[in-house]
């Protein structure tokens, strides 16, 4: 059981918009710690997609955006493309576990 | 360009130890820490711990305390992760990633090392 809760799966048709939620608690996201998002394509290492809640690293399309409010965060993907089909993970820091990085359980995005 | 290159796949018996290496290049090694994660087959990412490559100190996930060690060799810009008393549920792909302060984000990742624990 992860400290951060994500839906196991989401889906959308090409061109549509989808969002992936990441719900934490008062010891991690709610305590003000940043949320980061990673994309993992099948058989590859994760790739940083969004840093510090809403910042896109160089090379990440602006179709991807992140936000944070209270103890939750969201990743939005607009203009869905077939190549967006992947697993997505949120990550933060938790002060209750002797100081520990925590990941969400991951969300599988299927492009219909 | 920043690269993290990990050692090759390992097969170990239960109770044995494994040591995975992560060689960094393309940046000043001691300016950035390294986190280790693992991913069991079909499962999500699990953070294992972080090493300060400048000072050499580290902190670990509570569930792995006592079984994991992280060290570094500044002369070769390499970080090592050793996991002892291996069990079948340690079977996973192990990743290193550059993590400045141990909080994330992980900007750069190694390619992953598959460790299989089987009798």
mmCIF file of C-alpha atoms in Angstrom:
data_model
loop_
_atom_site.group_PDB
_atom_site.id
_atom_site.type_symbol
_atom_site.label_atom_id
_atom_site.label_comp_id
_atom_site.label_asym_id
_atom_site.label_seq_id
_atom_site.Cartn_x
_atom_site.Cartn_y
_atom_site.Cartn_z
ATOM 1 C CA UNK A 1 0.000 0.000 0.000
ATOM 2 C CA UNK A 2 1.491 3.308 -1.160
ATOM 3 C CA UNK A 3 1.549 6.504 0.860
ATOM 4 C CA UNK A 4 0.307 8.312 -2.232
ATOM 5 C CA UNK A 5 -2.913 7.080 -3.861
ATOM 6 C CA UNK A 6 -3.392 7.025 -7.627
ATOM 7 C CA UNK A 7 -6.154 5.445 -9.715
ATOM 8 C CA UNK A 8 -4.903 2.125 -11.143
ATOM 9 C CA UNK A 9 -5.977 3.037 -14.663
ATOM 10 C CA UNK A 10 -7.364 5.804 -16.846
ATOM 11 C CA UNK A 11 -8.179 5.860 -20.526
ATOM 12 C CA UNK A 12 -9.039 8.265 -23.279
ATOM 13 C CA UNK A 13 -9.382 8.538 -27.020
ATOM 14 C CA UNK A 14 -6.774 10.284 -29.166
ATOM 15 C CA UNK A 15 -7.110 14.050 -28.878
ATOM 16 C CA UNK A 16 -8.959 13.923 -25.572
ATOM 17 C CA UNK A 17 -7.881 15.225 -22.173
ATOM 18 C CA UNK A 18 -7.262 12.978 -19.174
ATOM 19 C CA UNK A 19 -6.234 13.683 -15.609
ATOM 20 C CA UNK A 20 -4.465 11.477 -13.078
ATOM 21 C CA UNK A 21 -4.889 12.256 -9.403
ATOM 22 C CA UNK A 22 -2.392 11.720 -6.601
ATOM 23 C CA UNK A 23 -3.783 11.918 -3.075
ATOM 24 C CA UNK A 24 -1.506 12.197 -0.084
ATOM 25 C CA UNK A 25 -1.806 13.284 3.530
ATOM 26 C CA UNK A 26 -0.711 15.887 6.040
ATOM 27 C CA UNK A 27 2.697 14.213 6.365
ATOM 28 C CA UNK A 28 3.637 14.450 2.696
ATOM 29 C CA UNK A 29 1.867 16.545 0.038
ATOM 30 C CA UNK A 30 -0.278 18.315 2.632
ATOM 31 C CA UNK A 31 2.832 19.297 4.566
ATOM 32 C CA UNK A 32 3.966 21.343 1.584
ATOM 33 C CA UNK A 33 6.395 18.934 -0.046
ATOM 34 C CA UNK A 34 6.660 19.115 -3.802
ATOM 35 C CA UNK A 35 5.115 16.530 -6.112
ATOM 36 C CA UNK A 36 6.972 15.160 -9.121
ATOM 37 C CA UNK A 37 5.602 13.037 -11.953
ATOM 38 C CA UNK A 38 7.295 10.317 -13.982
ATOM 39 C CA UNK A 39 6.342 8.533 -17.189
ATOM 40 C CA UNK A 40 7.404 4.930 -17.697
ATOM 41 C CA UNK A 41 7.047 3.464 -21.159
ATOM 42 C CA UNK A 42 6.912 -0.340 -21.363
ATOM 43 C CA UNK A 43 10.270 -1.953 -20.686
ATOM 44 C CA UNK A 44 12.098 1.311 -19.992
ATOM 45 C CA UNK A 45 13.299 3.317 -17.015
ATOM 46 C CA UNK A 46 11.039 6.076 -15.679
ATOM 47 C CA UNK A 47 11.473 9.569 -17.095
ATOM 48 C CA UNK A 48 10.879 12.814 -15.210
ATOM 49 C CA UNK A 49 7.782 14.467 -16.671
ATOM 50 C CA UNK A 50 6.887 17.235 -14.184
ATOM 51 C CA UNK A 51 9.069 18.578 -11.380
ATOM 52 C CA UNK A 52 8.075 20.631 -8.351
ATOM 53 C CA UNK A 53 4.314 20.356 -8.934
ATOM 54 C CA UNK A 54 4.064 22.115 -12.265
ATOM 55 C CA UNK A 55 7.437 22.534 -13.994
ATOM 56 C CA UNK A 56 8.127 20.787 -17.290
ATOM 57 C CA UNK A 57 11.730 19.744 -17.944
ATOM 58 C CA UNK A 58 13.164 20.733 -21.290
ATOM 59 C CA UNK A 59 11.801 18.518 -24.045
ATOM 60 C CA UNK A 60 8.535 17.588 -22.354
ATOM 61 C CA UNK A 61 5.597 18.684 -24.529
ATOM 62 C CA UNK A 62 3.298 21.357 -23.143
ATOM 63 C CA UNK A 63 0.436 18.870 -23.462
ATOM 64 C CA UNK A 64 1.561 17.683 -20.026
ATOM 65 C CA UNK A 65 0.826 19.873 -17.005
ATOM 66 C CA UNK A 66 0.795 19.440 -13.261
ATOM 67 C CA UNK A 67 -0.953 21.102 -10.364
ATOM 68 C CA UNK A 68 -1.138 20.768 -6.601
ATOM 69 C CA UNK A 69 -3.757 21.776 -4.070
ATOM 70 C CA UNK A 70 -3.794 20.900 -0.400
ATOM 71 C CA UNK A 71 -2.866 17.261 0.058
ATOM 72 C CA UNK A 72 -3.447 16.298 -3.570
ATOM 73 C CA UNK A 73 -1.874 16.782 -6.970
ATOM 74 C CA UNK A 74 -2.940 16.137 -10.539
ATOM 75 C CA UNK A 75 -1.318 15.428 -13.873
ATOM 76 C CA UNK A 76 -3.256 16.538 -16.949
ATOM 77 C CA UNK A 77 -2.568 15.360 -20.478
ATOM 78 C CA UNK A 78 -4.307 17.142 -23.332
ATOM 79 C CA UNK A 79 -4.433 16.160 -26.997
ATOM 80 C CA UNK A 80 -3.832 12.494 -26.158
ATOM 81 C CA UNK A 81 -1.531 10.627 -28.507
ATOM 82 C CA UNK A 82 -0.894 6.920 -28.921
ATOM 83 C CA UNK A 83 2.659 7.336 -27.639
ATOM 84 C CA UNK A 84 1.339 8.640 -24.306
ATOM 85 C CA UNK A 85 0.257 5.113 -23.404
ATOM 86 C CA UNK A 86 2.421 4.364 -20.377
ATOM 87 C CA UNK A 87 2.496 4.095 -16.602
ATOM 88 C CA UNK A 88 2.554 7.356 -14.645
ATOM 89 C CA UNK A 89 3.849 7.779 -11.089
ATOM 90 C CA UNK A 90 3.658 10.657 -8.654
ATOM 91 C CA UNK A 91 6.413 11.126 -6.059
ATOM 92 C CA UNK A 92 6.822 13.273 -2.967
ATOM 93 C CA UNK A 93 8.549 13.236 0.422
ATOM 94 C CA UNK A 94 7.066 12.023 3.690
ATOM 95 C CA UNK A 95 8.262 13.319 7.048
ATOM 96 C CA UNK A 96 6.590 10.578 9.086
ATOM 97 C CA UNK A 97 8.756 7.699 7.847
ATOM 98 C CA UNK A 98 12.109 8.836 9.257
ATOM 99 C CA UNK A 99 12.238 11.028 6.193
ATOM 100 C CA UNK A 100 11.451 9.056 3.083
ATOM 101 C CA UNK A 101 10.761 9.476 -0.593
ATOM 102 C CA UNK A 102 7.338 8.064 -1.433
ATOM 103 C CA UNK A 103 5.779 7.044 -4.740
ATOM 104 C CA UNK A 104 2.189 6.570 -5.777
ATOM 105 C CA UNK A 105 1.151 3.106 -6.876
ATOM 106 C CA UNK A 106 1.141 4.141 -10.516
ATOM 107 C CA UNK A 107 -1.572 4.705 -13.114
ATOM 108 C CA UNK A 108 -1.772 2.863 -16.417
ATOM 109 C CA UNK A 109 -2.911 5.184 -19.198
ATOM 110 C CA UNK A 110 -4.568 3.470 -22.126
ATOM 111 C CA UNK A 111 -5.141 5.395 -25.353
ATOM 112 C CA UNK A 112 -8.244 3.875 -26.917
ATOM 113 C CA UNK B 1 25.450 14.436 -21.392
ATOM 114 C CA UNK B 2 24.467 12.991 -18.052
ATOM 115 C CA UNK B 3 24.576 9.200 -17.972
ATOM 116 C CA UNK B 4 24.073 6.603 -15.280
ATOM 117 C CA UNK B 5 25.190 3.146 -16.361
ATOM 118 C CA UNK B 6 24.339 0.183 -14.148
ATOM 119 C CA UNK B 7 25.899 -3.244 -13.900
ATOM 120 C CA UNK B 8 24.374 -6.297 -15.522
ATOM 121 C CA UNK B 9 21.674 -8.716 -14.496
ATOM 122 C CA UNK B 10 22.229 -11.008 -11.524
ATOM 123 C CA UNK B 11 20.771 -14.315 -10.392
ATOM 124 C CA UNK B 12 21.135 -15.090 -6.706
ATOM 125 C CA UNK B 13 19.991 -17.768 -4.293
ATOM 126 C CA UNK B 14 17.898 -16.955 -1.235
ATOM 127 C CA UNK B 15 20.063 -15.787 1.629
ATOM 128 C CA UNK B 16 22.826 -14.475 -0.626
ATOM 129 C CA UNK B 17 23.849 -10.849 -1.217
ATOM 130 C CA UNK B 18 23.916 -8.759 -4.374
ATOM 131 C CA UNK B 19 25.911 -5.624 -5.169
ATOM 132 C CA UNK B 20 24.747 -3.404 -8.020
ATOM 133 C CA UNK B 21 26.871 -0.566 -9.379
ATOM 134 C CA UNK B 22 25.869 2.732 -10.959
ATOM 135 C CA UNK B 23 28.580 4.667 -12.817
ATOM 136 C CA UNK B 24 27.915 8.356 -13.373
ATOM 137 C CA UNK B 25 29.313 10.549 -16.119
ATOM 138 C CA UNK B 26 28.663 13.922 -17.711
ATOM 139 C CA UNK B 27 28.514 15.960 -14.494
ATOM 140 C CA UNK B 28 30.404 16.635 -11.248
ATOM 141 C CA UNK B 29 29.741 13.461 -9.274
ATOM 142 C CA UNK B 30 29.967 14.864 -5.746
ATOM 143 C CA UNK B 31 27.502 17.681 -6.450
ATOM 144 C CA UNK B 32 24.482 15.361 -6.690
ATOM 145 C CA UNK B 33 23.221 12.486 -4.578
ATOM 146 C CA UNK B 34 21.956 9.165 -5.877
ATOM 147 C CA UNK B 35 18.686 7.452 -4.967
ATOM 148 C CA UNK B 36 17.970 3.784 -5.532
ATOM 149 C CA UNK B 37 14.545 2.435 -6.441
ATOM 150 C CA UNK B 38 13.288 -1.016 -7.287
ATOM 151 C CA UNK B 39 10.338 -2.345 -9.223
ATOM 152 C CA UNK B 40 9.072 -5.883 -8.714
ATOM 153 C CA UNK B 41 7.546 -7.599 -11.774
ATOM 154 C CA UNK B 42 4.267 -5.902 -12.671
ATOM 155 C CA UNK B 43 4.463 -3.607 -9.653
ATOM 156 C CA UNK B 44 5.138 0.045 -8.939
ATOM 157 C CA UNK B 45 8.253 1.917 -7.918
ATOM 158 C CA UNK B 46 9.657 1.556 -4.407
ATOM 159 C CA UNK B 47 12.271 3.925 -3.004
ATOM 160 C CA UNK B 48 15.112 2.126 -1.259
ATOM 161 C CA UNK B 49 17.410 4.881 -0.076
ATOM 162 C CA UNK B 50 19.727 7.759 -0.912
ATOM 163 C CA UNK B 51 23.441 8.406 -0.651
ATOM 164 C CA UNK B 52 25.168 11.742 -0.347
ATOM 165 C CA UNK B 53 28.027 11.296 -2.814
ATOM 166 C CA UNK B 54 30.031 14.141 -1.235
ATOM 167 C CA UNK B 55 29.953 13.021 2.397
ATOM 168 C CA UNK B 56 29.182 9.329 1.862
ATOM 169 C CA UNK B 57 26.308 9.232 4.351
ATOM 170 C CA UNK B 58 23.030 7.609 3.443
ATOM 171 C CA UNK B 59 19.466 7.031 4.590
ATOM 172 C CA UNK B 60 17.241 4.097 3.830
ATOM 173 C CA UNK B 61 13.621 3.058 3.657
ATOM 174 C CA UNK B 62 12.521 1.665 7.020
ATOM 175 C CA UNK B 63 11.602 -1.751 5.629
ATOM 176 C CA UNK B 64 15.134 -2.259 4.284
ATOM 177 C CA UNK B 65 17.067 -0.986 7.304
ATOM 178 C CA UNK B 66 19.734 -3.484 8.282
ATOM 179 C CA UNK B 67 19.756 -5.266 4.908
ATOM 180 C CA UNK B 68 20.920 -2.519 2.551
ATOM 181 C CA UNK B 69 24.170 -0.589 2.263
ATOM 182 C CA UNK B 70 25.058 2.201 -0.138
ATOM 183 C CA UNK B 71 28.634 3.272 -0.798
ATOM 184 C CA UNK B 72 30.442 5.403 -3.323
ATOM 185 C CA UNK B 73 33.847 5.601 -4.978
ATOM 186 C CA UNK B 74 34.573 9.202 -5.898
ATOM 187 C CA UNK B 75 37.646 8.201 -7.924
ATOM 188 C CA UNK B 76 35.470 6.330 -10.430
ATOM 189 C CA UNK B 77 32.198 8.263 -9.937
ATOM 190 C CA UNK B 78 30.457 5.040 -9.017
ATOM 191 C CA UNK B 79 27.792 4.275 -6.440
ATOM 192 C CA UNK B 80 27.151 0.784 -5.112
ATOM 193 C CA UNK B 81 24.006 -0.684 -3.575
ATOM 194 C CA UNK B 82 24.338 -3.944 -1.651
ATOM 195 C CA UNK B 83 21.301 -5.905 -0.500
ATOM 196 C CA UNK B 84 21.833 -8.831 1.889
ATOM 197 C CA UNK B 85 19.811 -11.839 3.017
ATOM 198 C CA UNK B 86 17.985 -11.936 -0.290
ATOM 199 C CA UNK B 87 14.450 -13.334 -0.471
ATOM 200 C CA UNK B 88 12.293 -14.230 -3.436
ATOM 201 C CA UNK B 89 10.326 -10.989 -3.037
ATOM 202 C CA UNK B 90 13.552 -9.033 -3.651
ATOM 203 C CA UNK B 91 13.296 -10.095 -7.291
ATOM 204 C CA UNK B 92 12.991 -6.795 -9.136
ATOM 205 C CA UNK B 93 14.563 -4.337 -11.513
ATOM 206 C CA UNK B 94 16.795 -2.012 -9.504
ATOM 207 C CA UNK B 95 17.291 1.580 -10.665
ATOM 208 C CA UNK B 96 19.691 4.316 -9.624
ATOM 209 C CA UNK B 97 18.772 7.937 -10.266
ATOM 210 C CA UNK B 98 20.394 11.306 -9.716
ATOM 211 C CA UNK B 99 18.663 13.014 -6.801
ATOM 212 C CA UNK B 100 20.317 16.176 -5.526
ATOM 213 C CA UNK B 101 19.188 16.159 -1.910
ATOM 214 C CA UNK B 102 17.301 12.897 -1.345
ATOM 215 C CA UNK B 103 13.851 14.446 -1.762
ATOM 216 C CA UNK B 104 13.465 14.123 -5.516
ATOM 217 C CA UNK B 105 12.984 14.838 -8.288
ATOM 218 C CA UNK B 106 15.010 12.145 -10.019
ATOM 219 C CA UNK B 107 16.212 13.938 -13.117
ATOM 220 C CA UNK B 108 18.278 11.138 -14.628
ATOM 221 C CA UNK B 109 17.897 7.365 -14.331
ATOM 222 C CA UNK B 110 20.072 4.357 -14.965
ATOM 223 C CA UNK B 111 18.888 1.699 -17.366
ATOM 224 C CA UNK B 112 17.958 -0.717 -14.586
ATOM 225 C CA UNK B 113 19.442 -3.991 -13.336
ATOM 226 C CA UNK B 114 17.337 -7.137 -13.050
ATOM 227 C CA UNK B 115 18.049 -9.105 -9.887
ATOM 228 C CA UNK B 116 16.422 -12.515 -9.749
ATOM 229 C CA UNK B 117 16.335 -14.419 -6.472
ATOM 230 C CA UNK B 118 15.606 -18.070 -6.990
ATOM 231 C CA UNK B 119 16.659 -21.385 -5.546
#
